[in-house]
Every structure is written in C-alpha cells, then in structure tokens.
Tab-separated table of C-alpha atoms and ligand atoms in Angstrom:
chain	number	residue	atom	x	y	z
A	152	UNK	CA	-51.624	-7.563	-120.823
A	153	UNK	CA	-53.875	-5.961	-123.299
A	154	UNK	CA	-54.135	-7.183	-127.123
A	155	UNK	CA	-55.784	-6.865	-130.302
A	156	UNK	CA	-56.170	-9.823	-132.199
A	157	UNK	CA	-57.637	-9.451	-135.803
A	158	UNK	CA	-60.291	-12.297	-136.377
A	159	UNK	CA	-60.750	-13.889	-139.575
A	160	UNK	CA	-64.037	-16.208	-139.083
A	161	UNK	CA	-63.402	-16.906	-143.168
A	162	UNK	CA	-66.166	-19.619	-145.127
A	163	UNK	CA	-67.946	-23.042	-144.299
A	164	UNK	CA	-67.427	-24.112	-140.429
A	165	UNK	CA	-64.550	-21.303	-140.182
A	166	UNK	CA	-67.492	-19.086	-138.039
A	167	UNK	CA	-68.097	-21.705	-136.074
A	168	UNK	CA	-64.853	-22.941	-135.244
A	169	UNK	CA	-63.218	-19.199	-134.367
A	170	UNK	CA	-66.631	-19.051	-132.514
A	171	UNK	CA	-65.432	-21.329	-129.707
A	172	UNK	CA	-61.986	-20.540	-129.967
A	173	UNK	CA	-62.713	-16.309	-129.182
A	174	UNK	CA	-64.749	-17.932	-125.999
A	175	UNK	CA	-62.007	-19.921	-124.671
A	176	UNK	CA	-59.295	-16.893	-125.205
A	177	UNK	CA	-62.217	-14.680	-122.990
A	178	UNK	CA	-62.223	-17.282	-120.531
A	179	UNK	CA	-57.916	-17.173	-120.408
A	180	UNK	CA	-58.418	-13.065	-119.897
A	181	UNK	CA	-61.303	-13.400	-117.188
A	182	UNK	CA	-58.825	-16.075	-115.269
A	183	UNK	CA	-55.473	-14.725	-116.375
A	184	UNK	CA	-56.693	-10.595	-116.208
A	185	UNK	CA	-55.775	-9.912	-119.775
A	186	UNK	CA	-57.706	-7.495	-121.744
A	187	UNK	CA	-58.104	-8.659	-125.720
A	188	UNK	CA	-59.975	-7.003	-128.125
A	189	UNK	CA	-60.740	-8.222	-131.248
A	190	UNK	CA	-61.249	-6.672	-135.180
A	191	UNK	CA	-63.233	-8.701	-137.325
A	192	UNK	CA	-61.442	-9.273	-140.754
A	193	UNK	CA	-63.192	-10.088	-143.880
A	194	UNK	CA	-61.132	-12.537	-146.612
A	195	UNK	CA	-61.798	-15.429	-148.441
A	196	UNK	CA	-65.381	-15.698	-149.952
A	197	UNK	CA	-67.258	-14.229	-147.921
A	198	UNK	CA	-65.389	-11.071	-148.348
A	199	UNK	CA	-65.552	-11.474	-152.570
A	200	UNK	CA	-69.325	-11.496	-151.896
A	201	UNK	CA	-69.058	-8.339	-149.793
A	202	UNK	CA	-66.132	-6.441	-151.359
A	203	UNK	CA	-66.069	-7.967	-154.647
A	204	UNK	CA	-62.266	-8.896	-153.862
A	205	UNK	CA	-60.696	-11.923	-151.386
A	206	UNK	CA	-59.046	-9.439	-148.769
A	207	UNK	CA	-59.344	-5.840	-149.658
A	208	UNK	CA	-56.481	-3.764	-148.437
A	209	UNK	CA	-58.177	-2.210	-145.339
A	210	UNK	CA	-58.520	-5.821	-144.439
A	211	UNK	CA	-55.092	-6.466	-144.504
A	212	UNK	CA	-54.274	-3.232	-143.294
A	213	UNK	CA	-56.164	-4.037	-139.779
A	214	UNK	CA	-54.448	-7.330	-139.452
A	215	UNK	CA	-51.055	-5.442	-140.008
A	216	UNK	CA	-51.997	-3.424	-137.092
A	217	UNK	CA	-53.498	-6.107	-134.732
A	218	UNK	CA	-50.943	-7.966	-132.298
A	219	UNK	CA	-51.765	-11.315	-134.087
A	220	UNK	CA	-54.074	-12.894	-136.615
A	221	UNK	CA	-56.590	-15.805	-135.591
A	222	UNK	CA	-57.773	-17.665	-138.698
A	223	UNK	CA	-60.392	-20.481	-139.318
A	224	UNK	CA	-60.142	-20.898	-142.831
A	225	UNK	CA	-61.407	-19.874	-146.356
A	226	UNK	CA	-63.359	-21.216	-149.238
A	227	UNK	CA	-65.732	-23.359	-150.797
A	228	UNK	CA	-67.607	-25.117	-154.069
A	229	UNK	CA	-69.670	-21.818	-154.516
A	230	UNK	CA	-66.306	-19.848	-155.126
A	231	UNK	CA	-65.383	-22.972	-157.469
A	232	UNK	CA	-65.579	-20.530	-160.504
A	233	UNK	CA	-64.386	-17.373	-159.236
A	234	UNK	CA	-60.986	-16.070	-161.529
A	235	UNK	CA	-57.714	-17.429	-160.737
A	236	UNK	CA	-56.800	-14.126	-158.937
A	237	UNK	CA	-60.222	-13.699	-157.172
A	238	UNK	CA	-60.297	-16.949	-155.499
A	239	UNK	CA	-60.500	-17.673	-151.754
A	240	UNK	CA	-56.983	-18.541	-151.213
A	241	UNK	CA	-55.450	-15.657	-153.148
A	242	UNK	CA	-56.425	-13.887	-150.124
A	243	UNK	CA	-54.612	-15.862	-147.777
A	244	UNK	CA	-51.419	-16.063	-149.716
A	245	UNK	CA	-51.444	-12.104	-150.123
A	246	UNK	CA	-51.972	-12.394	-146.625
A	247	UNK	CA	-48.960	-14.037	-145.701
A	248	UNK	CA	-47.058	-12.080	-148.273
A	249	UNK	CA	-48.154	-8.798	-146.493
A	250	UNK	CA	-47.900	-10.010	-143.806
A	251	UNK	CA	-44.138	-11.201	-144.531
A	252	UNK	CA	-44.358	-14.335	-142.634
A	253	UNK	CA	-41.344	-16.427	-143.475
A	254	UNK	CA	-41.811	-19.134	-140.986
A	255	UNK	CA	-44.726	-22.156	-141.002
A	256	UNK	CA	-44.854	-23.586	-137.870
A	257	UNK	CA	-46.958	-27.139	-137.287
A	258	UNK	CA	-46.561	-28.982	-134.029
A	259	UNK	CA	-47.180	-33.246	-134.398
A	260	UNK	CA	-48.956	-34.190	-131.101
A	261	UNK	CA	-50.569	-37.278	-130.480
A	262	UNK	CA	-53.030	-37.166	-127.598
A	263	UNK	CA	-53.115	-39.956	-125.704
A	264	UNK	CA	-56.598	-40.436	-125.769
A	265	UNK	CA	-56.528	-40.561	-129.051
A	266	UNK	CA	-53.752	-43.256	-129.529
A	267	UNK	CA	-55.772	-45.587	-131.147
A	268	UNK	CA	-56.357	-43.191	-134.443
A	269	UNK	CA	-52.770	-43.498	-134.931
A	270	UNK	CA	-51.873	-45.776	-137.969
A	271	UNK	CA	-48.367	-46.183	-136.049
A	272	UNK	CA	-48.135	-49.199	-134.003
A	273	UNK	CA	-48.965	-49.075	-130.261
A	274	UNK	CA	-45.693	-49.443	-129.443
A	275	UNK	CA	-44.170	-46.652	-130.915
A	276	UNK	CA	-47.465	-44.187	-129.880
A	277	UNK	CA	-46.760	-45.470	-126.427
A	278	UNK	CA	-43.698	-43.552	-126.393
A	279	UNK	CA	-45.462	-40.325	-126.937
A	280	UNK	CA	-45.382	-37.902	-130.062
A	281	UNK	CA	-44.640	-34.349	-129.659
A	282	UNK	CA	-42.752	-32.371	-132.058
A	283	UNK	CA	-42.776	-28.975	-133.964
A	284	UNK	CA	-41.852	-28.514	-137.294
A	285	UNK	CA	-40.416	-25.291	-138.597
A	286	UNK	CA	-40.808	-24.697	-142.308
A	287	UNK	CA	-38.911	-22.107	-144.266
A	288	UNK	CA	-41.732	-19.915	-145.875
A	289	UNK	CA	-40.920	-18.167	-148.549
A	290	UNK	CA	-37.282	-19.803	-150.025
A	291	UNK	CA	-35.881	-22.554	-151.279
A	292	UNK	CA	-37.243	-24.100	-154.491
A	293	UNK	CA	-41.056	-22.998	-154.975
A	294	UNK	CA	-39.315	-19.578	-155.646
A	295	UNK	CA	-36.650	-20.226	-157.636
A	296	UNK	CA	-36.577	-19.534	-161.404
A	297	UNK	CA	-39.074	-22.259	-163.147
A	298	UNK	CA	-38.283	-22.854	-166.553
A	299	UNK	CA	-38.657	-25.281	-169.292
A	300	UNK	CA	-36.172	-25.331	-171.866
A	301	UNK	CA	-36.040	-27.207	-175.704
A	302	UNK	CA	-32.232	-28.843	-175.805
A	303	UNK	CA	-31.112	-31.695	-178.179
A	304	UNK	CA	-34.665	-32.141	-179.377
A	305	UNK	CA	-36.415	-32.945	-176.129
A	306	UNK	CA	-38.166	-30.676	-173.118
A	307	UNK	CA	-35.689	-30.374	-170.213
A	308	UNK	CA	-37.496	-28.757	-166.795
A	309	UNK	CA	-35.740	-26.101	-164.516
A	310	UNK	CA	-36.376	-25.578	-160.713
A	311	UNK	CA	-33.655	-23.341	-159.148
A	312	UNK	CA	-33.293	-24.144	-155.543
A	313	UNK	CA	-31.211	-21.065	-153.665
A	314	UNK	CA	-30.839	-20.257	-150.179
A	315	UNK	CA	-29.056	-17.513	-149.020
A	316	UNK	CA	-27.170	-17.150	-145.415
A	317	UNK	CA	-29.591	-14.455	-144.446
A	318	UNK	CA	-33.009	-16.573	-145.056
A	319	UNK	CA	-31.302	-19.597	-142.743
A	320	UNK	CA	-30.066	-17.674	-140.171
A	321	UNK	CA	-33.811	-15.794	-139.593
A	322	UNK	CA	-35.715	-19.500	-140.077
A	323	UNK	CA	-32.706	-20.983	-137.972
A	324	UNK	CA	-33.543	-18.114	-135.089
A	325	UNK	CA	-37.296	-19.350	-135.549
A	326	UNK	CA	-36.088	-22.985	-134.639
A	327	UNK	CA	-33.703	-22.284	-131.777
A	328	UNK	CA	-36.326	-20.116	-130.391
A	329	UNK	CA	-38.976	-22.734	-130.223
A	330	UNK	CA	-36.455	-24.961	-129.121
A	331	UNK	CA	-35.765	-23.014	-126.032
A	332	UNK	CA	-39.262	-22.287	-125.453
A	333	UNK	CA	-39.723	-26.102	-125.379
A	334	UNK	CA	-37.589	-29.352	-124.318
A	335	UNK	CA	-34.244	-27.454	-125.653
A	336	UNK	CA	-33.530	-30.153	-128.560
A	337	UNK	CA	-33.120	-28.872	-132.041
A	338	UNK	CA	-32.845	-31.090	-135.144
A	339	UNK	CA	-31.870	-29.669	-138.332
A	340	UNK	CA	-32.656	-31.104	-141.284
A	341	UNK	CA	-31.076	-30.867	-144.726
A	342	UNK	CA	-29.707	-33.155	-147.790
A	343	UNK	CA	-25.833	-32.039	-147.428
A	344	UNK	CA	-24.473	-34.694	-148.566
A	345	UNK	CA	-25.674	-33.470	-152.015
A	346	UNK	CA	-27.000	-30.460	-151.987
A	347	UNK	CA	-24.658	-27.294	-151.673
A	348	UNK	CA	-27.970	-24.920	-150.304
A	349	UNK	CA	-27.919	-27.726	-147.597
A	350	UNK	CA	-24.491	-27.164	-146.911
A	351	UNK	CA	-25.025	-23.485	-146.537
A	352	UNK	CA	-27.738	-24.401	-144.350
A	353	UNK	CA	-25.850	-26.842	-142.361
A	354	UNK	CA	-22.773	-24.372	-141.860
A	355	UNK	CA	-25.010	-21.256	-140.868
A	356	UNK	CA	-26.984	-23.888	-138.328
A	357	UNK	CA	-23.945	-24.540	-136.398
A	358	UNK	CA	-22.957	-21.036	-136.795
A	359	UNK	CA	-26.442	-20.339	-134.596
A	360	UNK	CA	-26.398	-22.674	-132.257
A	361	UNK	CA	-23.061	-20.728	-130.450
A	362	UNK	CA	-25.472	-17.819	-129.717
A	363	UNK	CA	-28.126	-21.132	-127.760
A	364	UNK	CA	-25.663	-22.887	-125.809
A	365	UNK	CA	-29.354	-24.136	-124.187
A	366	UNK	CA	-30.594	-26.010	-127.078
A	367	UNK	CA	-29.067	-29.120	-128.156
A	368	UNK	CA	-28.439	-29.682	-132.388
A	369	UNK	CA	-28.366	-32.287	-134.061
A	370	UNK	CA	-28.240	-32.836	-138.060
A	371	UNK	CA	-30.301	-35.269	-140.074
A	372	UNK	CA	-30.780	-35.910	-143.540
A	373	UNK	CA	-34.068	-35.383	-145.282
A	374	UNK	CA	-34.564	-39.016	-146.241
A	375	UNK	CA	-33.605	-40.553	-142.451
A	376	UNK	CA	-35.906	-37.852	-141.296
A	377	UNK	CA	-38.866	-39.279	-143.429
A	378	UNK	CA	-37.801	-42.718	-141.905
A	379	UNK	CA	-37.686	-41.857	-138.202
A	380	UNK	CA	-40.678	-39.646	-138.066
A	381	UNK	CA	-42.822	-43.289	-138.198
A	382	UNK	CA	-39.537	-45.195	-136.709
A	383	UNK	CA	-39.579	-43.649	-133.507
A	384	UNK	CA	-40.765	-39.888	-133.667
A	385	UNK	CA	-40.275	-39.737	-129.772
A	386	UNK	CA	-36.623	-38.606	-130.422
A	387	UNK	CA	-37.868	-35.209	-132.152
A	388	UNK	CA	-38.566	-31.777	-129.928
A	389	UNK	CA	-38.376	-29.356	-132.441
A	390	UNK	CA	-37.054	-29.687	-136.273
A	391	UNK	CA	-36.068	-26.947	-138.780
A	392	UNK	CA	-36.214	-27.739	-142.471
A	393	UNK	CA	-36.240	-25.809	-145.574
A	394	UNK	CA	-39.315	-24.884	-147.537
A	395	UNK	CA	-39.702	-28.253	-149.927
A	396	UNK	CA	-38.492	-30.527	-147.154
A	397	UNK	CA	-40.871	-29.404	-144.864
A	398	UNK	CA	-43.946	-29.470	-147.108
A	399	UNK	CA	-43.298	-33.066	-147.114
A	400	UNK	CA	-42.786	-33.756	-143.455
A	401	UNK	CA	-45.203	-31.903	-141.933
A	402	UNK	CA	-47.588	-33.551	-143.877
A	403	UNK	CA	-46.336	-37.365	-142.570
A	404	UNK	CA	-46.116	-35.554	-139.451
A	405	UNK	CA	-49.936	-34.739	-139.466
A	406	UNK	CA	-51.151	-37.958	-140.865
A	407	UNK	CA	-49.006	-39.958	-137.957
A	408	UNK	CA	-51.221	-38.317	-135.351
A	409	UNK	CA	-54.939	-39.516	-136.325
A	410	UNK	CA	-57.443	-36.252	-136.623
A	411	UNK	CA	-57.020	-33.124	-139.323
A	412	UNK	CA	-59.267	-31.666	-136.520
A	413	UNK	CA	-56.952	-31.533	-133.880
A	414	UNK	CA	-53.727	-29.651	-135.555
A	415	UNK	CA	-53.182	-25.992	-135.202
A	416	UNK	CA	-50.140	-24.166	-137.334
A	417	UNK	CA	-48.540	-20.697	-137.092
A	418	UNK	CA	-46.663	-18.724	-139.644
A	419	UNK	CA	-44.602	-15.751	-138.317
A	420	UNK	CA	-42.124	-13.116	-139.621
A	421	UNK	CA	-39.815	-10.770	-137.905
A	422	UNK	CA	-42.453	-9.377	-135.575
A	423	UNK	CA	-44.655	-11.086	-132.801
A	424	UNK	CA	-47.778	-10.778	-135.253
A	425	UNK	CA	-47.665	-14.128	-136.500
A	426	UNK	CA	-51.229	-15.462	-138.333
A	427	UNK	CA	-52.391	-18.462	-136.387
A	428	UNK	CA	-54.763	-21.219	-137.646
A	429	UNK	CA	-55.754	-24.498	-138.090
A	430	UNK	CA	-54.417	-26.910	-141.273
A	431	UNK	CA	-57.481	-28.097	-142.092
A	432	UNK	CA	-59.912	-26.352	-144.712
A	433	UNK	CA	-63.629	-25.086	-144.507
A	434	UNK	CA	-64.959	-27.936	-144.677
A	435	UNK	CA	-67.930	-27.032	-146.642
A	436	UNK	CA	-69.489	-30.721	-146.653
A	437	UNK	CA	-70.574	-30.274	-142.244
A	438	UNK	CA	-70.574	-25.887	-142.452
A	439	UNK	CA	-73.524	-24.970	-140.513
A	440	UNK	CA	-74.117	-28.245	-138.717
A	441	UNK	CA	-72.590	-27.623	-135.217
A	442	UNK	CA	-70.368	-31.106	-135.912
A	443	UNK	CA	-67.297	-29.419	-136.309
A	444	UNK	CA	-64.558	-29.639	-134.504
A	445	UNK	CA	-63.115	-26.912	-132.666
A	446	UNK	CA	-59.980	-27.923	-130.823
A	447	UNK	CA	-57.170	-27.148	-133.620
A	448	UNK	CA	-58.317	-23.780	-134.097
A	449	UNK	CA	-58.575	-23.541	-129.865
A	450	UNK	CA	-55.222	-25.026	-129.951
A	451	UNK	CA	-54.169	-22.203	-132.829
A	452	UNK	CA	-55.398	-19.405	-129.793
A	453	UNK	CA	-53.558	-21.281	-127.295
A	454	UNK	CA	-49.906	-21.377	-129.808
A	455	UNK	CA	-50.400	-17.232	-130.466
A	456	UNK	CA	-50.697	-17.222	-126.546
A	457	UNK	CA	-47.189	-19.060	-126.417
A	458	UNK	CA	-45.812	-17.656	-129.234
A	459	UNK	CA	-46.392	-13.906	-130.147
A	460	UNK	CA	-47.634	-12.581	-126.393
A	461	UNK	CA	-45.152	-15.216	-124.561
A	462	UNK	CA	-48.043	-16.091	-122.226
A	463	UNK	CA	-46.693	-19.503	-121.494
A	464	UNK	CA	-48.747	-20.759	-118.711
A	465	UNK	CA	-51.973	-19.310	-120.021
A	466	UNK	CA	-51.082	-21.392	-123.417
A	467	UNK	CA	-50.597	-24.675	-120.709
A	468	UNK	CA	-53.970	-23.767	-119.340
A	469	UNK	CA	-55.975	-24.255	-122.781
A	470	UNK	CA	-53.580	-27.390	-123.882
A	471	UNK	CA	-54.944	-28.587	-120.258
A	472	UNK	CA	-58.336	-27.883	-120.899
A	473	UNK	CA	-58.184	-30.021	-123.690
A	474	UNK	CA	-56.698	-32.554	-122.485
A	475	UNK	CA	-58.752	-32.984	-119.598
A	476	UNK	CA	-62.287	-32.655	-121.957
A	477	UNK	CA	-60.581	-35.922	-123.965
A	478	UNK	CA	-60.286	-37.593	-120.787
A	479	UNK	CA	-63.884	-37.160	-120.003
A	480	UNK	CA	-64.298	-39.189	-122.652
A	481	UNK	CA	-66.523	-36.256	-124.768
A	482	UNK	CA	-65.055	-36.553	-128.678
A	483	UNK	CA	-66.557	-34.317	-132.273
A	484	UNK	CA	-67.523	-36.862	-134.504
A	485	UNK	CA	-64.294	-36.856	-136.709
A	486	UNK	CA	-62.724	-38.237	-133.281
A	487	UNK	CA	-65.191	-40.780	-132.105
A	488	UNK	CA	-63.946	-44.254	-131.945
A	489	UNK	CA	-65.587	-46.761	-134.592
A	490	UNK	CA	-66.406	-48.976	-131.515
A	491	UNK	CA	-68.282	-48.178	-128.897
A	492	UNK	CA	-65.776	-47.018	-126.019
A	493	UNK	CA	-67.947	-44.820	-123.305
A	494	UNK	CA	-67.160	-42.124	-125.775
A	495	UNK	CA	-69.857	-39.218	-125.443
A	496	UNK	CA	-70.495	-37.750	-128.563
A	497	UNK	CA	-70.629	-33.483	-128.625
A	498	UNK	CA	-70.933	-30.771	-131.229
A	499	UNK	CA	-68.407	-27.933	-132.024
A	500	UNK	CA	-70.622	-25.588	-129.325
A	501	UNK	CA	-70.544	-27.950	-126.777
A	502	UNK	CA	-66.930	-29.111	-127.468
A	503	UNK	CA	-66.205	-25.586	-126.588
A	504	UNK	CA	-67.660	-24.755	-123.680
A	505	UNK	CA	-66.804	-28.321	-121.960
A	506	UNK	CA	-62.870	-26.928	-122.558
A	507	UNK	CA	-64.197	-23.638	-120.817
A	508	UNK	CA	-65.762	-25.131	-117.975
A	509	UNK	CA	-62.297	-27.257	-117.483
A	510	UNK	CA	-59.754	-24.327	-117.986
A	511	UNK	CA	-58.525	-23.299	-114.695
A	512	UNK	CA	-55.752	-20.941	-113.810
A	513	UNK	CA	-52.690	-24.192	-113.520
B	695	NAD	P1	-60.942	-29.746	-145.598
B	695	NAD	O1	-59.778	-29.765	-144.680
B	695	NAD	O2	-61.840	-28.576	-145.528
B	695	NAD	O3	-61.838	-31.059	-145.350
B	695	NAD	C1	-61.331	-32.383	-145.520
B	695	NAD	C2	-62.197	-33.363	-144.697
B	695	NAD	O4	-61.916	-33.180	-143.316
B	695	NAD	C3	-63.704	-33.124	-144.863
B	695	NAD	O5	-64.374	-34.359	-144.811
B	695	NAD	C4	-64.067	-32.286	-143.647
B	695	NAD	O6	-65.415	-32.458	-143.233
B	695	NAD	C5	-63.089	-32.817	-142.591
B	695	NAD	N1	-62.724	-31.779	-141.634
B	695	NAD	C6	-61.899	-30.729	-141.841
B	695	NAD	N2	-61.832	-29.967	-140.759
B	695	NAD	C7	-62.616	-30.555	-139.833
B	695	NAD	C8	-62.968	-30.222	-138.492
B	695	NAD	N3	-62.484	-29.137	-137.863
B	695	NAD	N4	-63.819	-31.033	-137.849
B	695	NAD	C9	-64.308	-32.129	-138.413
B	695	NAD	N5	-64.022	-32.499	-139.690
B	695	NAD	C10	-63.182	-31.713	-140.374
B	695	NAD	O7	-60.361	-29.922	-147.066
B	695	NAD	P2	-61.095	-29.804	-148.487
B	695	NAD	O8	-62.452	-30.428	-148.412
B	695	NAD	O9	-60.121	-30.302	-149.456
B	695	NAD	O10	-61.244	-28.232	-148.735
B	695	NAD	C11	-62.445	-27.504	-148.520
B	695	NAD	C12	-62.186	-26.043	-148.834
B	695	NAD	O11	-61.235	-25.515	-147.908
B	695	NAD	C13	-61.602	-25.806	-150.227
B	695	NAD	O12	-62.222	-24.662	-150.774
B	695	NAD	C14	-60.131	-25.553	-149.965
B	695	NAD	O13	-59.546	-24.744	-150.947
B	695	NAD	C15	-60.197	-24.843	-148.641
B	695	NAD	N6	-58.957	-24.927	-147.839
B	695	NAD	C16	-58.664	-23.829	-147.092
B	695	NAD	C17	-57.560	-23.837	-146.269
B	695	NAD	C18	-57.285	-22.627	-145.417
B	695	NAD	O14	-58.133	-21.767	-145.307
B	695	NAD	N7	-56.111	-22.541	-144.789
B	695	NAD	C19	-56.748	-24.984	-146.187
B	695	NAD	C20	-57.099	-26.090	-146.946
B	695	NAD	C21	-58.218	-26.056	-147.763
C-alpha cells in the first residue's frame, strides 16, 4: 500500500513527539512493505512566525490532498497575545472545518501496567477498560442559535440544540463502523426521555442498526452513562453520543485511565482522510527536553493505520509494541510510579525506539 500522510509537527514537544511517531510508522512499512510518504504541514505558531497566518491555505490545501493528517499539537505562552483570529488554535479549528470532519473519535484504554494511575478502584480496573467514544462534531448545541434576550425585566439565555436525521445517521455510520471493526457492541447514548433531538437520535439509531445485524445496540441515558463509565466501564465497546454529551464523557473517560500522555483521538468526515492526534497540548513547560512522552501520538499513527488505510494488523503491531515496552518496565516521566517499582526511567527518543525495536510483524 502506498500513502501520503501530511505531517503537522505543530509547537512545544509537538516536533518531538511526531518525531518518534514518523519512525515507528517507517518501521510498520519496512516490516509490513508499505510505501508512505510524508508532506510537512506548517500551522499553529510556528507557521504565524513563518507565514504571518496559523495555517495558510496551501497548508490546508496539502492536507486535503494527503491520505490522512498526523498531528502533535499547536501553541504556546509566546503566541499568548497573538489576535483572536491569529491564534494557534484558529488553525486547527479551520482545519477541521476544511477538512469537514464531523466525527471525534477518543478511545478510553487503561493499560494494565499502568493500573495503579487509575483513581478507580482495583477492582473495577481489574476488569479491564477499553472503550471508544464517538462524538458528533459539528451539531447539536455549540451550533445552535446563541442568544440572550431582555423579557419581563430580567436577561433570559438561548442555546438552540437541533439535530437533524441526516447528521445522526452519518455519526451513527461512524459508530456502527467502529463497532464492527471492534468487539461488535454499540451503545448509544442520548437523554430521550426529555429531549425530542434525543428522540430523533434514538429512532434514526435503531433505524441503523438493521443495515449491522453484527453489532449489538443498546440505549443509555446520558446521566447513567456518566454513572457507569466509573461503575463498571468494562460493559462499554464502543459508544456514540452527540456533540455536548460527548464533550463531557470523553473527558471522564480520559481522566479514568491515569496519563494525558497515553491517549490518541481521531476526527473524520465522509472520506478516509481523517486528522489523527493526540488530546493533550504542546506542552510548552518540558518542549525541548526529550521528557516527553510519545506513545499517544504513536498510538494516533497506529488508529489512522486502523482507521483510514484499514491496516488492521499493522495497527495491532504498534498497540503491541507498546504494550510490550510497558512490560519491560521502561515508563516517560509523566508515567513513572511515585514509588520505586523496577521502573526504568526513558526520554521521548528512547521511548521511541524501545517500541521500534519491539514491533514485530504479529
Ligand atoms: P497540555 O496538555 O499541553 O499540558 C498539560 C500538562 O500535561 C503539562 O504539565 C504537560 O507537561 C503535561 N503533558 C502534556 N502532554 C504530555 C506528554 N506527551 N508527555 C508528558 N507530559 C505531558 O495543556 P496546556 O498546558 O493547558 O496547554 C499548552 C498549550 O497547548 C496551550 O497553548 C494550549 O492552547 C495548547 N493546546 C493544544 C491542543 C492541540 O493542539 N490539539 C490541545 C490542548 C491544548
């Protein structure tokens, strides 16, 4: 298989991190025989410094015509006073806009090894904690008409919340997808006992899941959801949510698994070019200092493997890798134990080429 992936090495330990991460993905083509190329993309501050603008068009022009974006991530205090539309992250929303990705994808995986940074009881990380969530985009109530209004002598705030069938049924496809591509359980989540958008939502859910007699459904309220996702998140596989809803559980989701460090995210459209990255920021307070961690942004590569070039196994092989490097006992400093545990402290370099030396073709 030959791709181009566009790579956007962004501000503070971004570099570094998409460094290690462009290493392991040569390593998967060596092993695998893929050919992928790679277009360096300016945005965030570096590129103001250079273009005088956070992603110039012919910057989002090349990741339009890449077969996937790798991002590590943008900003930093020296862009602190940069105009409101100049900043960093206006590049990386006009990114997403242009790139019409509708779909926010964040897995919640707890690796064993790492159990003990869990602030979830033993018990409940012993039964292991893998899940994706799928977050509607672009819908829902951050875009609906905002107003404020003056009535009866006092300020009364407006937030529109409107779905229509056609924005469920494309972030429904998203989640039946993954669901296939993973254990085949699908929970939808929604407020319908309320809410008439999450009655639409609910109706055009079921609607779907005719067309993936594979994948199992199941409904669940918003607030339950909140509940089990620290009662027992075992139960979950993969869960679809609208755009508010899953603001708010992806974050619990994150925080229930120990290490910003570890967690990759994708965001994808109606094409297989889908913008990959880790959820943490630049960092700016370790940039330059080889202590960052690597692995989500590794783990970002290995989900644009599985996701927009379907290259399953080779996506197993870098999850592996991983997995095997955490055995060894070698940890980044965010992930090193407060105790002394035979832990071997690396750097973001070294992190990196200890999951190269253990990838293997599975
Ligand atoms: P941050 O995620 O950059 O850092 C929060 C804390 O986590 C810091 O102590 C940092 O050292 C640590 N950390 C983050 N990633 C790490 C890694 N891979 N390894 C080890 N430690 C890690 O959040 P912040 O400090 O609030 O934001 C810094 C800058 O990043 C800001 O300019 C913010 O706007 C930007 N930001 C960008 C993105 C993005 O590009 N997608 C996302 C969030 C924040």
């Amino acid at each position: 298989m030959t791709r181009n992936i566009a790579l956007i090495r962004g501000d503070g330990i971004g570099p570094e991190i998409v460094e290690q991460a462009l290493l392991v993905l040569n390593k998967v083509a060596a092993l695998y025989g893929h050919t992928f190329t790679y277009t360096d993309v300016d945005m965030g501050g570096n590129a103001i410094d250079k273009w005088g603008d956070p992603l110039p068009q012919e910057m989002l022009q090349k990741c339009l015509d890449s077969d996937s974006v790798l991002l590590g991530a943008v900003g930093g205090p020296k862009w602190n006073d940069v105009p409101g539309p100049m900043r960093p992250e206006k590049g990386l929303l006009r990114l997403r806009a242009g790139m019409g990705v509708y779909s926010n994808n964040r897995p919640a995986k707890i690796w064993p090894q790492l159990a003990s940074a869990s602030p979830l009881k033993q018990e409940i990380v012993d039964k292991g904690i893998d899940f994706l969530i799928v977050r509607e985009l672009t819908g829902g109530i951050y875009f609906g008409k905002h107003e404020t209004l003056h009535q009866d002598g006092e300020s009364v705030a407006v937030d529109e919340l409107r779905y229509s069938e056609s924005e469920i049924r494309r972030i429904g496809r998203i989640g039946f997808e993954s669901a296939r591509k993973r254990r085949g359980k699908l929970c939808s989540v929604e407020k319908s006992n309320v809410l008439d958008s999450s009655r639409l939502w609910k109706k055009v859910m079921h609607e779907l899941a005719e067309e993936y007699p594979d994948v199992t459904l199941s409904d669940m309220l918003v607030d339950n959801c909140a509940m089990q996702i620290v009662k027992d998140p075992s139960q979950f596989d993969v869960i679809v949510t609208e755009n508010m809803f899953g603001d708010i559980l992806s974050d619990e989701a994150s925080m229930i698994t120990g290490s910003i460090g570890m967690i990759p995210s994708s965001s994808l459209g109606d094409t297989t070019c889908g913008l990959y990255e880790p959820i943490h920021g630049s960092a700016p307070d370790i940039a330059g200092k080889d202590i960052a961690n690597p692995i989500g942004t590794i783990l970002a590569a290995a989900m644009m493997l599985r996701y927009s070039f379907d290259l399953a196994a080779e996506a197993d092989a870098i999850e592996s890798a991983v997995s095997a490097v955490l055995d060894q006992g070698y940890r980044t400093a965010d992930i090193l134990p407060d105790q002394a545990t035979g832990c071997i402290k690396v750097g973001c370099k070294e992190m990196g080429r200890l999951i190269i030396e253990n990838l293997t073709k599975g």
